[in-house]
């Protein structure tokens, strides 16, 4: 059983496909040479790709978060809520210290962003989202035990649907909505960004409800 993803799931560190994002990376490499400043790879669980039952599909690295540390949702606020929630529902263990060398480990869950490079103002363009899907598709194709996908925000949701060859009407984006598509249950959530939590658009309880549903769906698929 494969424990890693195929090479096609990993863009080169100097991926030139999105000129605006490549220029932004170069700008930040010059400003902060000790930062990661490259396409951020998916975060896999201790059991490797073959053990993944839940995929969390995120938007893109945050400038001072994953773009700095090299691990999704690590280094900025969004990770605090995501990883504490994953631990609450048995999808992670260890201590999240917002560093890629902390003791946090994922369990049967993986995290991949729809866009691998940090976009200015956290806003990738449509062509950038479409271009980077070529790296999301091989992730989805390489997780043989995957049954549940949680999408964080509309962009990740719609890019994931497209990567799966689904229509938007198959699973319209709505926080907390779940749709079955083939062997997958797709659960949509607002993104766990600081903005969404500060404004009350997403509360920790709402986020817990999403992952409670994901846990139940993973367990029920395993029991079949
Ligand atoms: S966002 Fe994706 S496709 Fe665009 S430059 Fe980065 S890795 Fe390449």
mmCIF file of C-alpha atoms and ligand atoms in Angstrom:
data_model
loop_
_atom_site.group_PDB
_atom_site.id
_atom_site.type_symbol
_atom_site.label_atom_id
_atom_site.label_comp_id
_atom_site.label_asym_id
_atom_site.label_seq_id
_atom_site.Cartn_x
_atom_site.Cartn_y
_atom_site.Cartn_z
ATOM 1 C CA UNK A 1 0.000 0.000 0.000
ATOM 2 C CA UNK A 2 1.327 3.397 -0.968
ATOM 3 C CA UNK A 3 2.289 5.589 1.966
ATOM 4 C CA UNK A 4 3.091 8.666 -0.088
ATOM 5 C CA UNK A 5 1.489 10.490 -2.969
ATOM 6 C CA UNK A 6 2.690 10.219 -6.576
ATOM 7 C CA UNK A 7 5.128 12.795 -7.937
ATOM 8 C CA UNK A 8 2.284 14.345 -9.949
ATOM 9 C CA UNK A 9 0.777 15.588 -6.671
ATOM 10 C CA UNK A 10 3.824 17.747 -5.957
ATOM 11 C CA UNK A 11 4.584 20.867 -7.999
ATOM 12 C CA UNK A 12 8.226 21.854 -8.222
ATOM 13 C CA UNK A 13 9.299 24.442 -5.646
ATOM 14 C CA UNK A 14 9.689 26.972 -8.471
ATOM 15 C CA UNK A 15 6.402 26.126 -10.193
ATOM 16 C CA UNK A 16 5.985 28.808 -12.893
ATOM 17 C CA UNK A 17 2.411 28.040 -13.925
ATOM 18 C CA UNK A 18 0.821 31.052 -12.167
ATOM 19 C CA UNK A 19 3.059 34.050 -12.963
ATOM 20 C CA UNK A 20 1.465 36.302 -10.329
ATOM 21 C CA UNK A 21 1.921 33.733 -7.561
ATOM 22 C CA UNK A 22 5.437 32.866 -8.688
ATOM 23 C CA UNK A 23 6.348 36.561 -8.527
ATOM 24 C CA UNK A 24 4.810 36.836 -5.049
ATOM 25 C CA UNK A 25 6.833 33.809 -3.885
ATOM 26 C CA UNK A 26 10.022 35.348 -5.248
ATOM 27 C CA UNK A 27 9.247 38.637 -3.545
ATOM 28 C CA UNK A 28 8.849 36.884 -0.190
ATOM 29 C CA UNK A 29 11.890 34.666 -0.724
ATOM 30 C CA UNK A 30 13.925 37.853 -1.016
ATOM 31 C CA UNK A 31 12.238 39.426 2.021
ATOM 32 C CA UNK A 32 12.195 36.314 4.222
ATOM 33 C CA UNK A 33 14.802 33.819 2.993
ATOM 34 C CA UNK A 34 14.242 31.547 6.008
ATOM 35 C CA UNK A 35 10.560 31.039 5.228
ATOM 36 C CA UNK A 36 9.260 28.083 3.208
ATOM 37 C CA UNK A 37 8.029 30.323 0.327
ATOM 38 C CA UNK A 38 7.134 27.464 -2.048
ATOM 39 C CA UNK A 39 4.087 25.378 -2.981
ATOM 40 C CA UNK A 40 2.946 23.806 0.292
ATOM 41 C CA UNK A 41 2.573 20.015 0.030
ATOM 42 C CA UNK A 42 -0.357 18.063 1.498
ATOM 43 C CA UNK A 43 -0.095 17.020 5.140
ATOM 44 C CA UNK A 44 -0.443 13.235 5.381
ATOM 45 C CA UNK A 45 -1.285 11.114 8.423
ATOM 46 C CA UNK A 46 1.066 8.771 10.255
ATOM 47 C CA UNK A 47 -0.311 5.818 8.297
ATOM 48 C CA UNK A 48 0.438 7.503 4.973
ATOM 49 C CA UNK A 49 -1.760 8.036 1.950
ATOM 50 C CA UNK A 50 -3.209 4.535 2.087
ATOM 51 C CA UNK A 51 -4.706 5.203 5.532
ATOM 52 C CA UNK A 52 -6.531 8.420 4.611
ATOM 53 C CA UNK A 53 -10.290 8.214 5.188
ATOM 54 C CA UNK A 54 -10.904 11.943 5.594
ATOM 55 C CA UNK A 55 -9.518 14.666 3.342
ATOM 56 C CA UNK A 56 -9.714 18.277 4.414
ATOM 57 C CA UNK A 57 -9.618 20.520 1.391
ATOM 58 C CA UNK A 58 -8.400 24.016 2.202
ATOM 59 C CA UNK A 59 -7.997 27.188 0.195
ATOM 60 C CA UNK A 60 -4.340 28.246 0.019
ATOM 61 C CA UNK A 61 -1.371 28.878 2.317
ATOM 62 C CA UNK A 62 -1.523 31.960 4.510
ATOM 63 C CA UNK A 63 1.394 34.323 4.059
ATOM 64 C CA UNK A 64 2.676 34.021 7.625
ATOM 65 C CA UNK A 65 1.130 30.602 8.150
ATOM 66 C CA UNK A 66 1.810 27.687 5.823
ATOM 67 C CA UNK A 67 3.830 29.832 3.438
ATOM 68 C CA UNK A 68 6.215 30.530 6.318
ATOM 69 C CA UNK A 69 6.262 27.071 7.908
ATOM 70 C CA UNK A 70 5.615 24.728 4.971
ATOM 71 C CA UNK A 71 2.803 22.757 6.642
ATOM 72 C CA UNK A 72 -0.881 23.445 5.940
ATOM 73 C CA UNK A 73 -2.671 25.516 8.605
ATOM 74 C CA UNK A 74 0.483 25.905 10.632
ATOM 75 C CA UNK A 75 1.628 29.255 11.916
ATOM 76 C CA UNK A 76 -1.488 31.354 11.765
ATOM 77 C CA UNK A 77 -4.820 31.419 13.558
ATOM 78 C CA UNK A 78 -6.727 29.037 11.286
ATOM 79 C CA UNK A 79 -4.647 26.087 12.504
ATOM 80 C CA UNK A 80 -5.536 26.630 16.152
ATOM 81 C CA UNK A 81 -9.196 25.905 15.539
ATOM 82 C CA UNK A 82 -8.630 23.252 12.871
ATOM 83 C CA UNK A 83 -6.139 21.113 14.776
ATOM 84 C CA UNK A 84 -7.906 21.370 18.139
ATOM 85 C CA UNK A 85 -11.090 20.258 16.385
ATOM 86 C CA UNK A 86 -9.337 17.388 14.620
ATOM 87 C CA UNK A 87 -7.957 16.227 17.960
ATOM 88 C CA UNK A 88 -11.428 16.400 19.526
ATOM 89 C CA UNK A 89 -12.749 13.967 16.945
ATOM 90 C CA UNK A 90 -9.808 11.564 16.870
ATOM 91 C CA UNK A 91 -8.301 12.762 13.588
ATOM 92 C CA UNK A 92 -5.098 14.065 15.197
ATOM 93 C CA UNK A 93 -2.907 13.494 18.242
ATOM 94 C CA UNK A 94 0.039 15.201 19.896
ATOM 95 C CA UNK A 95 0.475 18.858 20.663
ATOM 96 C CA UNK A 96 -0.053 21.535 18.047
ATOM 97 C CA UNK A 97 2.559 24.235 18.583
ATOM 98 C CA UNK A 98 2.196 25.938 15.199
ATOM 99 C CA UNK A 99 5.544 24.548 14.023
ATOM 100 C CA UNK A 100 6.079 21.771 11.493
ATOM 101 C CA UNK A 101 8.365 19.993 13.989
ATOM 102 C CA UNK A 102 5.805 19.907 16.796
ATOM 103 C CA UNK A 103 4.383 16.569 17.931
ATOM 104 C CA UNK A 104 1.081 16.933 16.095
ATOM 105 C CA UNK A 105 0.215 13.963 13.899
ATOM 106 C CA UNK A 106 -2.818 13.347 11.744
ATOM 107 C CA UNK A 107 -4.747 10.090 12.065
ATOM 108 C CA UNK A 108 -6.531 8.766 8.958
ATOM 109 C CA UNK A 109 -6.897 12.380 7.814
ATOM 110 C CA UNK A 110 -4.979 14.459 5.284
ATOM 111 C CA UNK A 111 -5.033 18.149 4.446
ATOM 112 C CA UNK A 112 -4.489 19.545 0.960
ATOM 113 C CA UNK A 113 -5.025 23.054 -0.334
ATOM 114 C CA UNK A 114 -6.809 23.837 -3.592
ATOM 115 C CA UNK A 115 -4.060 26.348 -4.371
ATOM 116 C CA UNK A 116 -0.547 25.441 -3.231
ATOM 117 C CA UNK A 117 1.074 28.876 -3.375
ATOM 118 C CA UNK A 118 0.276 31.830 -1.182
ATOM 119 C CA UNK A 119 -1.911 34.360 -3.009
ATOM 120 C CA UNK A 120 -1.772 38.098 -2.246
ATOM 121 C CA UNK A 121 -4.571 39.052 0.195
ATOM 122 C CA UNK A 122 -5.506 35.346 0.416
ATOM 123 C CA UNK A 123 -7.346 35.706 -2.890
ATOM 124 C CA UNK A 124 -6.367 33.405 -5.743
ATOM 125 C CA UNK A 125 -7.858 34.206 -9.148
ATOM 126 C CA UNK A 126 -10.065 31.839 -11.104
ATOM 127 C CA UNK A 127 -7.283 30.874 -13.538
ATOM 128 C CA UNK A 128 -4.912 30.189 -10.591
ATOM 129 C CA UNK A 129 -7.481 27.963 -8.896
ATOM 130 C CA UNK A 130 -8.068 26.126 -12.158
ATOM 131 C CA UNK A 131 -4.345 25.780 -12.871
ATOM 132 C CA UNK A 132 -3.483 24.287 -9.494
ATOM 133 C CA UNK A 133 -6.221 21.678 -9.733
ATOM 134 C CA UNK A 134 -3.769 19.563 -11.723
ATOM 135 C CA UNK A 135 -2.028 18.923 -8.376
ATOM 136 C CA UNK A 136 -5.212 18.311 -6.385
ATOM 137 C CA UNK A 137 -6.555 15.681 -8.766
ATOM 138 C CA UNK A 138 -3.620 13.280 -8.235
ATOM 139 C CA UNK A 139 -4.099 13.641 -4.476
ATOM 140 C CA UNK A 140 -7.733 12.566 -4.754
ATOM 141 C CA UNK A 141 -6.756 9.753 -7.112
ATOM 142 C CA UNK A 142 -4.175 8.376 -4.674
ATOM 143 C CA UNK A 143 -6.241 7.892 -1.519
ATOM 144 C CA UNK A 144 -7.784 4.423 -1.872
ATOM 145 C CA UNK A 145 -9.556 4.462 1.517
ATOM 146 C CA UNK A 146 -10.908 8.001 1.205
ATOM 147 C CA UNK A 147 -14.623 8.254 1.964
ATOM 148 C CA UNK A 148 -15.219 11.699 3.462
ATOM 149 C CA UNK A 149 -14.122 15.127 2.250
ATOM 150 C CA UNK A 150 -14.553 18.288 4.292
ATOM 151 C CA UNK A 151 -14.211 21.405 2.168
ATOM 152 C CA UNK A 152 -13.255 24.655 3.866
ATOM 153 C CA UNK A 153 -14.850 27.549 2.033
ATOM 154 C CA UNK A 154 -16.510 27.896 -1.341
ATOM 155 C CA UNK A 155 -13.316 28.003 -3.419
ATOM 156 C CA UNK A 156 -11.960 24.759 -1.989
ATOM 157 C CA UNK A 157 -15.401 23.199 -2.243
ATOM 158 C CA UNK A 158 -15.918 24.018 -5.897
ATOM 159 C CA UNK A 159 -12.367 23.152 -6.909
ATOM 160 C CA UNK A 160 -12.703 19.785 -5.172
ATOM 161 C CA UNK A 161 -15.976 19.074 -6.961
ATOM 162 C CA UNK A 162 -14.359 19.921 -10.295
ATOM 163 C CA UNK A 163 -11.344 17.729 -9.476
ATOM 164 C CA UNK A 164 -13.767 14.862 -8.848
ATOM 165 C CA UNK A 165 -15.539 15.524 -12.152
ATOM 166 C CA UNK A 166 -18.742 16.573 -10.371
ATOM 167 C CA UNK A 167 -21.115 19.390 -11.218
ATOM 168 C CA UNK A 168 -21.648 22.278 -8.796
ATOM 169 C CA UNK A 169 -25.312 21.234 -8.643
ATOM 170 C CA UNK A 170 -24.240 17.839 -7.274
ATOM 171 C CA UNK A 171 -23.198 19.465 -3.983
ATOM 172 C CA UNK A 172 -23.992 23.194 -3.748
ATOM 173 C CA UNK A 173 -21.856 25.011 -1.192
ATOM 174 C CA UNK A 174 -23.675 25.618 2.078
ATOM 175 C CA UNK A 175 -22.131 25.453 5.514
ATOM 176 C CA UNK A 176 -22.865 22.080 7.113
ATOM 177 C CA UNK A 177 -24.417 20.603 3.973
ATOM 178 C CA UNK A 178 -23.467 17.033 3.155
ATOM 179 C CA UNK A 179 -23.803 15.406 -0.238
ATOM 180 C CA UNK A 180 -23.039 11.890 -1.395
ATOM 181 C CA UNK A 181 -21.153 11.584 -4.660
ATOM 182 C CA UNK A 182 -20.004 8.122 -5.631
ATOM 183 C CA UNK A 183 -18.022 6.684 -2.727
ATOM 184 C CA UNK A 184 -17.564 10.085 -1.126
ATOM 185 C CA UNK A 185 -19.532 12.055 1.384
ATOM 186 C CA UNK A 186 -18.678 15.723 0.874
ATOM 187 C CA UNK A 187 -19.308 18.035 3.817
ATOM 188 C CA UNK A 188 -19.022 21.784 3.281
ATOM 189 C CA UNK A 189 -17.849 24.214 5.928
ATOM 190 C CA UNK A 190 -17.057 27.864 6.164
ATOM 191 C CA UNK A 191 -13.311 28.346 6.235
ATOM 192 C CA UNK A 192 -11.834 28.455 9.746
ATOM 193 C CA UNK A 193 -10.129 31.800 9.089
ATOM 194 C CA UNK A 194 -9.690 34.407 11.764
ATOM 195 C CA UNK A 195 -12.038 36.674 9.823
ATOM 196 C CA UNK A 196 -14.842 34.122 9.838
ATOM 197 C CA UNK A 197 -14.430 33.311 13.521
ATOM 198 C CA UNK A 198 -14.016 36.948 14.603
ATOM 199 C CA UNK A 199 -17.188 37.958 12.801
ATOM 200 C CA UNK A 200 -19.136 35.010 14.213
ATOM 201 C CA UNK A 201 -19.792 33.591 10.756
ATOM 202 C CA UNK A 202 -18.146 30.397 11.986
ATOM 203 C CA UNK A 203 -18.210 29.486 15.682
ATOM 204 C CA UNK A 204 -16.166 26.659 17.210
ATOM 205 C CA UNK A 205 -19.462 24.837 17.835
ATOM 206 C CA UNK A 206 -20.412 25.087 14.157
ATOM 207 C CA UNK A 207 -16.979 23.785 13.184
ATOM 208 C CA UNK A 208 -17.248 20.933 15.696
ATOM 209 C CA UNK A 209 -20.599 19.970 14.192
ATOM 210 C CA UNK A 210 -18.932 19.596 10.786
ATOM 211 C CA UNK A 211 -16.244 17.290 12.113
ATOM 212 C CA UNK A 212 -18.725 15.376 14.284
ATOM 213 C CA UNK A 213 -20.552 14.620 11.030
ATOM 214 C CA UNK A 214 -17.256 13.706 9.344
ATOM 215 C CA UNK A 215 -16.368 11.334 12.195
ATOM 216 C CA UNK A 216 -19.770 9.664 11.991
ATOM 217 C CA UNK A 217 -19.463 9.290 8.212
ATOM 218 C CA UNK A 218 -15.952 7.825 8.440
ATOM 219 C CA UNK A 219 -17.035 5.383 11.157
ATOM 220 C CA UNK A 220 -20.141 4.361 9.308
ATOM 221 C CA UNK A 221 -18.195 3.715 6.095
ATOM 222 C CA UNK A 222 -15.696 1.618 8.057
ATOM 223 C CA UNK A 223 -18.470 -0.429 9.616
ATOM 224 C CA UNK A 224 -19.902 -1.371 6.233
HETATM 225 S S1 LIG B 1 -0.585 27.800 -7.356
HETATM 226 FE FE1 LIG B 1 -0.203 25.721 -8.078
HETATM 227 S S2 LIG B 1 -0.139 25.828 -10.319
HETATM 228 FE FE2 LIG B 1 0.058 27.934 -9.518
HETATM 229 S S3 LIG B 1 2.283 28.293 -9.374
HETATM 230 FE FE3 LIG B 1 1.637 27.508 -7.367
HETATM 231 S S4 LIG B 1 1.906 25.291 -7.481
HETATM 232 FE FE4 LIG B 1 1.983 26.081 -9.581
#
